[in-house]
C-alpha cells in the first residue's frame, strides 16, 4: 500500500488512530531522511494534541526498538536491573542508587541520557569527572557488569536511533510533554538496553515533565503494559519534583552531593528517596521484601561499600575523581523576607542553573561543569532578612537575575 505523509498527518490531526504501517512509514521514513523535520514536527504535534491509544503506543514502541540493535545481556550472569527517571532538577539519584544496588550484589546495567531543557542528565554529570568514559562499547559494558556489577553508559549509536532523532526534534518543537511519546521513548530504550527488571521514577511537579497525577497514573499503567509485552517486569514510583531534589544543582556540584550521601554526610529527602529506589531494585532482583532489601541498603551505606563502589565505577570508566572542580566565583543570594520557606520552584531553579551554564539552550551548547546552585536553606527552613538562601557558582558568561531567584522562593 502506498502512503502519503500529508494524509497521515491529517488523519492524526483529525483525531483518528494510525495503523502500524502508517506509523512505520512516517517514523522509519524520518529516520532514513525521507520525511523532513517539518512534517515530523507536525505529526508529533498532532500526537501531542490528539493522543494515541494503547495499540498505537505498543506499535510505535516496537518501531523504535527495532530501529537499532538490541543489547543482549545474556552474557552477564544473573538478573539485570535498570532504573530510569523521567527527569527533574537536581536529580542525581542514579549516581547514588547505582553504586548502592551494585554493592548489594545486584547487577545494574544503566543507559543514561544528557540534560534536556531545564532538566539535568546523568551523562553530563559524569562528564564533570575528568577522563570519565561515557561511551562504552557493548563489550566494555558487558565486561564491566560482569566484573563490578555496575556500568553507566550513554545510549550507544545503534540503540534506538529513532528515539535519539525524535527526542532532539521534540526538544525544539514543544512536543516533549506527551504521555504516549514519553512512554515510547523511555520504554523503547529500556527494552533495547536489555535489563530484566526496570524501575521508572516518574517525577511529578513543576520541575518535571509530568505535571498532574492523572498523567502520572496513565504513564505508569502504559509502561507496565509495554514491559509485559516484552516479558520485562516494570515497576514505577511517582515522586515529588515541585522542589529541587537535594541541595546542589549543576554537574560537579551534584557529583559532590552524591558522594556526600554515600558517605553518610547528608540525610535529607534525596537520601530517603535513594534508599527507597535502591530497596525496590534490590527487592525486585533478589525476590525479597522491600524491608529486607532496605536493611541491605543501609548496611552498604554504613560500611561504605556503596561509596567504594562509586569510586570503583569511576576508576573502571577511567575517571579521575580528584579532578572534580567547582567555580571559585561564588555569589550569595540573601533573603529579603522573614518567615518559613514554603516552596522553592524547581522549574525556575532549573532555568537559573541552565543560564549559569550548567545546561544547554541549544544542542550544540557547551556545558560548564563547575557552575550551579547550592541551596543553603530548604523547604520548611525559617529565615530572617539577610540570611543566605542559596549560593550561585558562576563563570564570566553566567547570566542571572537576583529578583527572579528571590521570586522562586515562597516565604511566608
Ligand atoms: N525521558 C526519556 O527518556 N524520554 C522522554 O521522552 C522523557 C523523559
Short mmCIF file of C-alpha atoms and ligand atoms in Angstrom, two decimals:
data_model
loop_
_atom_site.label_atom_id
_atom_site.label_comp_id
_atom_site.label_asym_id
_atom_site.label_seq_id
_atom_site.Cartn_x
_atom_site.Cartn_y
_atom_site.Cartn_z
CA UNK A 1 0.00 0.00 0.00
CA UNK A 2 1.22 3.47 -0.87
CA UNK A 3 1.14 6.01 1.94
CA UNK A 4 1.34 9.75 1.85
CA UNK A 5 2.81 11.61 4.84
CA UNK A 6 0.38 14.52 4.45
CA UNK A 7 -2.60 12.13 4.69
CA UNK A 8 -1.06 10.55 7.79
CA UNK A 9 -0.52 13.92 9.50
CA UNK A 10 -4.05 14.95 8.55
CA UNK A 11 -5.52 11.71 9.91
CA UNK A 12 -3.88 12.27 13.31
CA UNK A 13 -4.81 15.96 13.25
CA UNK A 14 -8.46 14.91 12.87
CA UNK A 15 -8.11 12.55 15.84
CA UNK A 16 -8.11 9.17 14.06
CA UNK A 17 -5.86 6.29 15.00
CA UNK A 18 -2.89 5.38 12.81
CA UNK A 19 -2.16 1.82 11.71
CA UNK A 20 1.21 0.21 12.40
CA UNK A 21 2.03 0.50 8.68
CA UNK A 22 1.28 4.23 8.71
CA UNK A 23 3.43 4.73 11.82
CA UNK A 24 6.24 2.74 10.20
CA UNK A 25 6.02 4.77 7.02
CA UNK A 26 6.22 8.07 8.91
CA UNK A 27 8.79 7.23 11.60
CA UNK A 28 11.12 4.96 9.62
CA UNK A 29 10.87 7.46 6.77
CA UNK A 30 12.02 10.18 9.17
CA UNK A 31 14.90 8.03 10.41
CA UNK A 32 16.01 7.45 6.82
CA UNK A 33 15.80 11.18 5.99
CA UNK A 34 12.88 10.61 3.57
CA UNK A 35 10.50 12.64 5.73
CA UNK A 36 11.73 16.15 6.65
CA UNK A 37 11.79 17.72 10.13
CA UNK A 38 8.81 19.97 9.41
CA UNK A 39 6.46 17.11 8.54
CA UNK A 40 7.58 15.01 11.51
CA UNK A 41 7.16 18.08 13.74
CA UNK A 42 3.57 18.45 12.52
CA UNK A 43 2.86 14.77 13.18
CA UNK A 44 4.40 14.95 16.67
CA UNK A 45 2.29 17.99 17.48
CA UNK A 46 -0.85 16.20 16.23
CA UNK A 47 0.04 13.26 18.50
CA UNK A 48 0.57 15.65 21.44
CA UNK A 49 -2.84 17.21 20.90
CA UNK A 50 -4.90 14.16 19.87
CA UNK A 51 -3.11 11.44 21.85
CA UNK A 52 -2.60 7.79 20.93
CA UNK A 53 -4.42 4.67 22.06
CA UNK A 54 -2.64 1.70 23.65
CA UNK A 55 -2.35 -0.16 20.37
CA UNK A 56 -0.66 2.78 18.66
CA UNK A 57 1.71 3.18 21.63
CA UNK A 58 2.66 -0.52 21.54
CA UNK A 59 3.24 -0.37 17.79
CA UNK A 60 5.32 2.79 17.97
CA UNK A 61 7.43 1.32 20.81
CA UNK A 62 8.10 -1.70 18.62
CA UNK A 63 9.12 0.51 15.71
CA UNK A 64 11.52 2.46 17.97
CA UNK A 65 13.06 -0.72 19.43
CA UNK A 66 13.61 -2.23 16.00
CA UNK A 67 15.15 0.95 14.60
CA UNK A 68 18.50 -0.19 16.02
CA UNK A 69 20.28 -3.01 17.76
CA UNK A 70 19.02 -4.72 20.91
CA UNK A 71 21.66 -5.26 23.55
CA UNK A 72 22.00 -8.91 24.50
CA UNK A 73 22.87 -9.06 28.18
CA UNK A 74 22.65 -12.85 28.35
CA UNK A 75 26.44 -12.95 28.77
CA UNK A 76 26.01 -11.15 32.09
CA UNK A 77 25.24 -13.51 34.97
CA UNK A 78 22.06 -13.20 37.00
CA UNK A 79 19.18 -10.75 36.96
CA UNK A 80 19.97 -7.34 35.49
CA UNK A 81 18.08 -4.28 36.74
CA UNK A 82 17.80 -0.76 35.36
CA UNK A 83 16.26 2.43 36.65
CA UNK A 84 15.04 5.49 34.79
CA UNK A 85 13.87 8.88 35.96
CA UNK A 86 11.55 10.92 33.77
CA UNK A 87 13.77 13.92 34.53
CA UNK A 88 13.96 16.69 37.04
CA UNK A 89 16.05 19.39 38.67
CA UNK A 90 18.91 18.31 40.92
CA UNK A 91 18.06 14.65 40.22
CA UNK A 92 21.32 12.83 40.88
CA UNK A 93 19.64 9.64 42.13
CA UNK A 94 21.39 7.39 39.59
CA UNK A 95 24.80 8.42 40.95
CA UNK A 96 23.71 7.24 44.39
CA UNK A 97 21.37 4.34 43.58
CA UNK A 98 23.56 2.51 41.03
CA UNK A 99 26.52 2.01 43.43
CA UNK A 100 24.23 1.08 46.33
CA UNK A 101 22.42 -1.56 44.29
CA UNK A 102 25.67 -2.95 42.86
CA UNK A 103 27.25 -3.12 46.32
CA UNK A 104 24.24 -5.20 47.44
CA UNK A 105 25.25 -7.79 44.83
CA UNK A 106 22.71 -6.80 42.17
CA UNK A 107 23.79 -6.09 38.61
CA UNK A 108 22.66 -2.67 37.40
CA UNK A 109 23.01 -2.01 33.68
CA UNK A 110 22.38 1.68 33.24
CA UNK A 111 22.00 3.53 29.97
CA UNK A 112 21.66 7.22 30.72
CA UNK A 113 20.98 10.43 28.85
CA UNK A 114 22.06 14.04 28.77
CA UNK A 115 20.16 17.02 30.13
CA UNK A 116 17.09 18.15 28.29
CA UNK A 117 15.67 21.67 28.59
CA UNK A 118 15.64 22.63 32.26
CA UNK A 119 16.30 19.06 33.45
CA UNK A 120 19.76 17.62 34.08
CA UNK A 121 21.18 14.35 32.74
CA UNK A 122 23.40 11.72 34.36
CA UNK A 123 25.85 11.60 31.46
CA UNK A 124 26.60 15.33 31.73
CA UNK A 125 27.14 14.93 35.48
CA UNK A 126 29.56 12.05 34.96
CA UNK A 127 31.44 14.04 32.33
CA UNK A 128 32.31 16.59 35.01
CA UNK A 129 34.76 13.93 36.20
CA UNK A 130 37.93 14.27 34.12
CA UNK A 131 38.51 11.32 31.80
CA UNK A 132 35.21 9.54 32.60
CA UNK A 133 34.35 7.44 29.57
CA UNK A 134 30.62 7.68 28.87
CA UNK A 135 30.59 5.85 25.54
CA UNK A 136 31.26 2.24 26.46
CA UNK A 137 31.23 -0.30 23.67
CA UNK A 138 28.82 -3.22 24.14
CA UNK A 139 31.77 -5.43 25.10
CA UNK A 140 33.12 -2.92 27.64
CA UNK A 141 29.62 -2.51 29.09
CA UNK A 142 29.13 -6.27 29.46
CA UNK A 143 32.66 -6.92 30.79
CA UNK A 144 32.29 -4.20 33.40
CA UNK A 145 28.92 -5.57 34.53
CA UNK A 146 30.50 -8.98 34.98
CA UNK A 147 33.43 -7.58 36.92
CA UNK A 148 31.91 -4.90 39.18
CA UNK A 149 28.10 -5.28 38.80
CA UNK A 150 27.59 -1.74 37.50
CA UNK A 151 28.17 0.24 34.32
CA UNK A 152 26.73 3.60 33.25
CA UNK A 153 26.91 4.44 29.58
CA UNK A 154 25.29 6.87 27.19
CA UNK A 155 22.95 5.42 24.61
CA UNK A 156 25.21 3.72 22.06
CA UNK A 157 24.93 4.86 18.43
CA UNK A 158 22.97 1.80 17.44
CA UNK A 159 20.49 1.62 20.28
CA UNK A 160 17.07 3.12 19.41
CA UNK A 161 18.48 5.66 16.92
CA UNK A 162 14.89 6.69 16.22
CA UNK A 163 14.47 7.86 19.81
CA UNK A 164 17.68 9.89 19.58
CA UNK A 165 16.47 11.66 16.45
CA UNK A 166 12.88 12.18 17.58
CA UNK A 167 13.96 13.27 21.09
CA UNK A 168 16.13 16.06 19.67
CA UNK A 169 13.23 17.22 17.47
CA UNK A 170 10.72 17.09 20.35
CA UNK A 171 13.05 19.23 22.44
CA UNK A 172 12.83 22.12 19.98
CA UNK A 173 9.18 21.76 18.89
CA UNK A 174 7.43 21.83 22.30
CA UNK A 175 6.42 18.19 21.90
CA UNK A 176 8.32 16.70 24.86
CA UNK A 177 5.35 16.69 27.23
CA UNK A 178 3.21 13.97 25.62
CA UNK A 179 2.40 10.81 27.58
CA UNK A 180 2.48 8.44 24.55
CA UNK A 181 5.74 9.95 23.28
CA UNK A 182 7.36 9.80 26.74
CA UNK A 183 6.24 6.18 27.23
CA UNK A 184 7.53 5.13 23.81
CA UNK A 185 10.84 6.97 24.30
CA UNK A 186 11.58 5.54 27.74
CA UNK A 187 10.34 2.00 27.20
CA UNK A 188 11.98 1.51 23.80
CA UNK A 189 15.36 2.44 25.34
CA UNK A 190 14.81 0.26 28.39
CA UNK A 191 13.74 -2.78 26.37
CA UNK A 192 16.58 -2.36 23.84
CA UNK A 193 19.19 -2.00 26.58
CA UNK A 194 18.40 -5.46 27.84
CA UNK A 195 17.65 -5.34 31.60
CA UNK A 196 15.20 -7.91 33.02
CA UNK A 197 13.64 -5.66 35.64
CA UNK A 198 13.08 -1.96 35.32
CA UNK A 199 12.12 0.72 37.82
CA UNK A 200 10.84 4.04 36.48
CA UNK A 201 10.81 7.04 38.81
CA UNK A 202 8.01 9.24 37.46
CA UNK A 203 8.79 12.76 38.54
CA UNK A 204 5.67 14.82 39.21
CA UNK A 205 5.51 18.59 39.73
CA UNK A 206 6.61 21.99 38.49
CA UNK A 207 10.19 20.83 37.83
CA UNK A 208 9.10 17.71 35.94
CA UNK A 209 7.70 16.83 32.54
CA UNK A 210 4.60 15.35 34.21
CA UNK A 211 2.52 17.99 35.92
CA UNK A 212 -0.55 16.12 37.21
CA UNK A 213 -1.40 12.83 38.91
CA UNK A 214 -3.75 11.65 36.18
CA UNK A 215 -0.92 11.78 33.61
CA UNK A 216 1.49 10.09 36.04
CA UNK A 217 -1.02 7.25 36.55
CA UNK A 218 -1.57 6.82 32.84
CA UNK A 219 2.18 6.83 32.11
CA UNK A 220 2.74 4.25 34.81
CA UNK A 221 -0.02 1.94 33.52
CA UNK A 222 1.13 2.06 29.92
CA UNK A 223 4.79 1.46 30.78
CA UNK A 224 3.91 -1.59 32.87
CA UNK A 225 1.80 -2.92 29.95
CA UNK A 226 4.66 -2.37 27.47
CA UNK A 227 7.03 -4.19 29.85
CA UNK A 228 4.63 -7.19 29.98
CA UNK A 229 4.62 -7.43 26.18
CA UNK A 230 8.41 -7.84 26.22
CA UNK A 231 8.49 -10.08 29.26
CA UNK A 232 10.11 -7.47 31.48
CA UNK A 233 8.99 -6.63 34.97
CA UNK A 234 8.36 -2.89 35.17
CA UNK A 235 7.64 -1.05 38.40
CA UNK A 236 7.00 2.64 38.74
CA UNK A 237 7.10 5.07 41.61
CA UNK A 238 5.78 8.63 41.42
CA UNK A 239 7.85 11.14 43.36
CA UNK A 240 7.78 14.86 44.09
CA UNK A 241 9.53 17.29 41.76
CA UNK A 242 7.95 20.55 42.88
CA UNK A 243 11.17 21.48 44.66
CA UNK A 244 14.74 20.73 43.54
CA UNK A 245 15.99 17.32 44.60
CA UNK A 246 18.67 17.75 47.27
CA UNK A 247 20.77 20.87 47.76
CA UNK A 248 23.02 21.02 44.71
CA UNK A 249 22.06 21.76 41.10
CA UNK A 250 24.81 21.67 38.48
CA UNK A 251 27.11 18.92 37.29
CA UNK A 252 30.22 18.76 39.54
CA UNK A 253 28.16 20.02 42.45
CA UNK A 254 25.73 17.12 42.02
CA UNK A 255 28.54 14.55 41.91
CA UNK A 256 29.85 16.02 45.17
CA UNK A 257 26.40 15.75 46.77
CA UNK A 258 26.05 12.14 45.62
CA UNK A 259 29.41 11.33 47.27
CA UNK A 260 28.29 13.05 50.48
CA UNK A 261 25.12 10.95 50.58
CA UNK A 262 27.02 7.72 50.04
CA UNK A 263 29.46 8.87 52.73
CA UNK A 264 26.55 9.27 55.16
CA UNK A 265 27.18 13.02 55.47
CA UNK A 266 23.79 14.14 54.22
CA UNK A 267 20.41 12.96 55.43
CA UNK A 268 17.56 14.60 53.56
CA UNK A 269 14.63 13.82 51.26
CA UNK A 270 17.05 12.98 48.45
CA UNK A 271 18.81 10.46 50.68
CA UNK A 272 15.46 8.88 51.67
CA UNK A 273 14.41 8.69 48.02
CA UNK A 274 17.68 7.00 47.01
CA UNK A 275 17.24 4.45 49.80
CA UNK A 276 13.67 3.79 48.66
CA UNK A 277 14.62 3.36 44.96
CA UNK A 278 17.60 1.13 45.84
CA UNK A 279 15.46 -1.02 48.15
CA UNK A 280 12.85 -1.56 45.43
CA UNK A 281 15.52 -2.56 42.89
CA UNK A 282 17.27 -4.94 45.31
CA UNK A 283 13.94 -6.50 46.30
CA UNK A 284 12.92 -6.93 42.63
CA UNK A 285 16.25 -8.59 41.76
CA UNK A 286 16.56 -10.83 44.79
CA UNK A 287 12.87 -11.66 45.25
CA UNK A 288 12.97 -10.44 48.88
CA UNK A 289 10.73 -7.96 50.67
CA UNK A 290 11.46 -4.26 50.40
CA UNK A 291 12.08 -4.20 54.16
CA UNK A 292 14.73 -6.93 53.87
CA UNK A 293 16.28 -5.11 50.93
CA UNK A 294 16.30 -1.86 52.90
CA UNK A 295 18.47 -3.46 55.61
CA UNK A 296 21.00 -4.46 52.95
CA UNK A 297 20.91 -0.95 51.52
CA UNK A 298 21.54 0.65 54.93
CA UNK A 299 24.48 -1.64 55.63
CA UNK A 300 26.05 -0.89 52.25
CA UNK A 301 25.93 2.81 53.09
CA UNK A 302 27.05 2.39 56.69
CA UNK A 303 30.02 0.16 55.87
CA UNK A 304 30.98 2.42 52.92
CA UNK A 305 30.77 -0.41 50.38
CA UNK A 306 28.37 1.73 48.30
CA UNK A 307 30.76 4.69 48.34
CA UNK A 308 33.66 2.43 47.40
CA UNK A 309 31.53 1.00 44.58
CA UNK A 310 31.07 4.51 43.18
CA UNK A 311 34.85 5.02 43.24
CA UNK A 312 35.30 1.60 41.60
CA UNK A 313 32.82 2.57 38.87
CA UNK A 314 34.58 5.89 38.23
CA UNK A 315 38.01 4.21 38.09
CA UNK A 316 36.74 1.46 35.82
CA UNK A 317 35.42 4.09 33.39
CA UNK A 318 38.77 5.96 33.51
CA UNK A 319 37.54 8.93 35.58
CA UNK A 320 39.75 10.85 37.99
CA UNK A 321 37.60 11.79 40.96
CA UNK A 322 40.30 14.13 42.32
CA UNK A 323 39.81 16.32 39.25
CA UNK A 324 36.30 17.43 40.23
CA UNK A 325 36.19 21.24 40.13
CA UNK A 326 33.66 23.85 41.17
CA UNK A 327 33.94 27.52 40.30
CA UNK A 328 35.58 29.69 42.95
CA UNK A 329 33.41 32.62 41.91
CA UNK A 330 30.52 32.34 44.36
CA UNK A 331 27.64 34.81 44.82
CA UNK A 332 25.38 34.67 47.87
CA UNK A 333 21.66 35.29 47.38
CA UNK A 334 20.20 36.73 50.57
CA UNK A 335 16.60 36.72 51.71
CA UNK A 336 14.66 39.97 51.67
CA UNK A 337 11.87 38.42 53.73
CA UNK A 338 11.42 36.80 57.09
CA UNK A 339 9.37 33.65 57.53
CA UNK A 340 9.28 29.97 56.62
CA UNK A 341 10.24 28.66 53.17
CA UNK A 342 7.09 27.03 51.80
CA UNK A 343 8.32 26.40 48.27
CA UNK A 344 11.37 26.67 46.02
CA UNK A 345 10.21 26.48 42.42
CA UNK A 346 12.10 23.59 40.83
CA UNK A 347 11.40 24.72 37.26
CA UNK A 348 12.76 28.23 37.94
CA UNK A 349 15.86 26.82 39.62
CA UNK A 350 16.41 24.53 36.63
CA UNK A 351 16.28 27.58 34.35
CA UNK A 352 18.67 29.52 36.61
CA UNK A 353 21.19 26.64 36.64
CA UNK A 354 20.92 26.29 32.88
CA UNK A 355 21.55 30.01 32.35
CA UNK A 356 24.56 29.94 34.66
CA UNK A 357 25.99 27.46 32.13
CA UNK A 358 25.13 24.11 33.76
CA UNK A 359 22.71 23.17 30.95
CA UNK A 360 22.14 23.77 27.27
CA UNK A 361 19.80 26.10 25.40
CA UNK A 362 20.83 24.60 22.05
CA UNK A 363 22.04 21.11 21.26
CA UNK A 364 25.50 22.47 20.38
CA UNK A 365 25.98 24.45 23.63
CA UNK A 366 28.98 23.51 25.77
CA UNK A 367 28.29 22.88 29.44
CA UNK A 368 30.37 24.45 32.20
CA UNK A 369 30.65 21.61 34.73
CA UNK A 370 31.87 23.93 37.50
CA UNK A 371 28.80 26.19 37.78
CA UNK A 372 25.46 25.74 39.52
CA UNK A 373 23.45 26.44 42.64
CA UNK A 374 23.78 25.27 46.22
CA UNK A 375 20.62 25.68 48.29
CA UNK A 376 21.64 26.76 51.79
CA UNK A 377 18.06 26.65 53.08
CA UNK A 378 15.39 24.19 52.00
CA UNK A 379 11.65 23.74 52.42
CA UNK A 380 10.39 24.38 55.99
CA UNK A 381 13.54 26.33 56.97
CA UNK A 382 12.89 29.51 58.95
CA UNK A 383 14.74 32.50 57.51
CA UNK A 384 15.48 36.06 58.55
CA UNK A 385 16.18 39.04 56.31
CA UNK A 386 19.81 38.79 55.15
CA UNK A 387 20.08 35.00 55.58
CA UNK A 388 21.76 33.27 52.63
CA UNK A 389 19.13 31.32 50.70
CA UNK A 390 21.48 29.91 48.10
CA UNK A 391 24.89 30.30 46.52
CA UNK A 392 25.48 30.68 42.81
CA UNK A 393 28.68 29.20 41.39
CA UNK A 394 29.22 31.29 38.28
CA UNK A 395 31.61 31.97 35.42
CA UNK A 396 32.25 35.10 33.35
CA UNK A 397 29.41 34.38 30.92
CA UNK A 398 26.84 33.27 33.51
CA UNK A 399 23.56 35.17 33.30
CA UNK A 400 21.31 35.51 36.35
CA UNK A 401 18.59 37.73 37.74
CA UNK A 402 18.58 38.02 41.52
CA UNK A 403 14.90 39.05 41.63
CA UNK A 404 13.87 36.03 39.55
CA UNK A 405 15.73 33.80 42.02
CA UNK A 406 14.15 35.52 45.03
CA UNK A 407 10.72 35.22 43.42
CA UNK A 408 11.26 31.46 43.10
CA UNK A 409 11.07 31.21 46.88
CA UNK A 410 7.71 31.27 48.65
CA UNK A 411 8.47 32.60 52.12
CA UNK A 412 5.50 33.15 54.46
N1 LIG B 1 12.95 10.65 29.39
C1 LIG B 1 13.10 10.00 28.21
O1 LIG B 1 13.99 9.18 28.06
N2 LIG B 1 12.24 10.29 27.22
C2 LIG B 1 11.26 11.19 27.33
O2 LIG B 1 10.52 11.40 26.40
C3 LIG B 1 11.13 11.87 28.56
C4 LIG B 1 11.99 11.58 29.58
#
